[in-house]
């Protein structure tokens, strides 16, 4: 049976946002609404922004009166597959899509928002683009995106709202009005990678140096450079880090995310700093980069994990570097009971905090 109240999808609205808004508009809990549409499918234990599979579509189309093509357009699968360049399996983390870290109905992170967009919306809603890992700011308002509740630090979990909550711009845990979040201005430099990636995703082709590359290839080059920056920041005192420094990319230990987590699991603050460096690296002529690495005797093994083949467009550059490992093989020492380094302790602490955000101690 169709619902009494129609709730249209708003421009660039994510599927989870629309489902939650629809529930609140009908005066019911999101969980009750989705339970009524799909009695045997627990949608909040998955990342529903990715897609609504075809086999689950008809009860939703019947109840909402919205054609399935609209829901497909709002789903993230199409864009994510253009970025990845291959068909994405349901169960894995998708490249460049923030991971929700779903465990039962609890999320560990992965949802961002702009307080000023919420403020200006007549009906606040979540944008699809806030789920992309290269989005760390709002280009309309020039402020940083926020990825947790400023009052209680919980991740943003709109599906935990209840009928009485009325609108989506509030914390699912402590009910803080997210529109009141104090904003931090964003520099043009911090927005540069985001703008570039957005415009490349709109086209079919990108350029790296003199070469035209496909969208997926461009994103894989960006992933490669992200790896380069992360590897160099593990050793900020090395010749490798100095070489990047001489290219105008100062490498500091603080750029290395403490947790060592995959990029798609990092908080916005850590992604932002890495992307500034990657954008800079992308804007330098490849030949200049290689020459600097050769002069500093940076080996190919220092640049990337040898088990993962580099993007094809970068192969000529990497071939010019010496492949021999920069240090002679050191013998693997068995696990010892030495005290952990400060970095290792802080890394486990950062990972623990991400888990605790999702499940605060009772
Ligand atoms: Zn905004
Ligand atoms: Zn809160």
GROMACS .gro file of C-alpha atoms and ligand atoms in nm, residues 148-155 170-176 178, ligand 2:
model
   17
  148UNK     CA    1   3.116   1.298   1.469
  149UNK     CA    2   2.883   1.458   1.720
  150UNK     CA    3   3.057   1.760   1.877
  151UNK     CA    4   2.871   1.698   2.205
  152UNK     CA    5   2.922   1.324   2.264
  153UNK     CA    6   3.172   1.223   1.988
  154UNK     CA    7   2.940   0.948   1.862
  155UNK     CA    8   2.953   0.875   1.489
  170UNK     CA    9   2.069   1.563   1.521
  171UNK     CA   10   2.282   1.310   1.702
  172UNK     CA   11   2.121   0.968   1.718
  173UNK     CA   12   2.273   0.914   2.060
  174UNK     CA   13   2.259   1.242   2.261
  175UNK     CA   14   2.013   1.438   2.040
  176UNK     CA   15   2.248   1.735   2.003
  178UNK     CA   16   2.409   1.920   1.463
  364LIG    ZN1   17   2.585   1.321   2.040
   0.00000   0.00000   0.00000
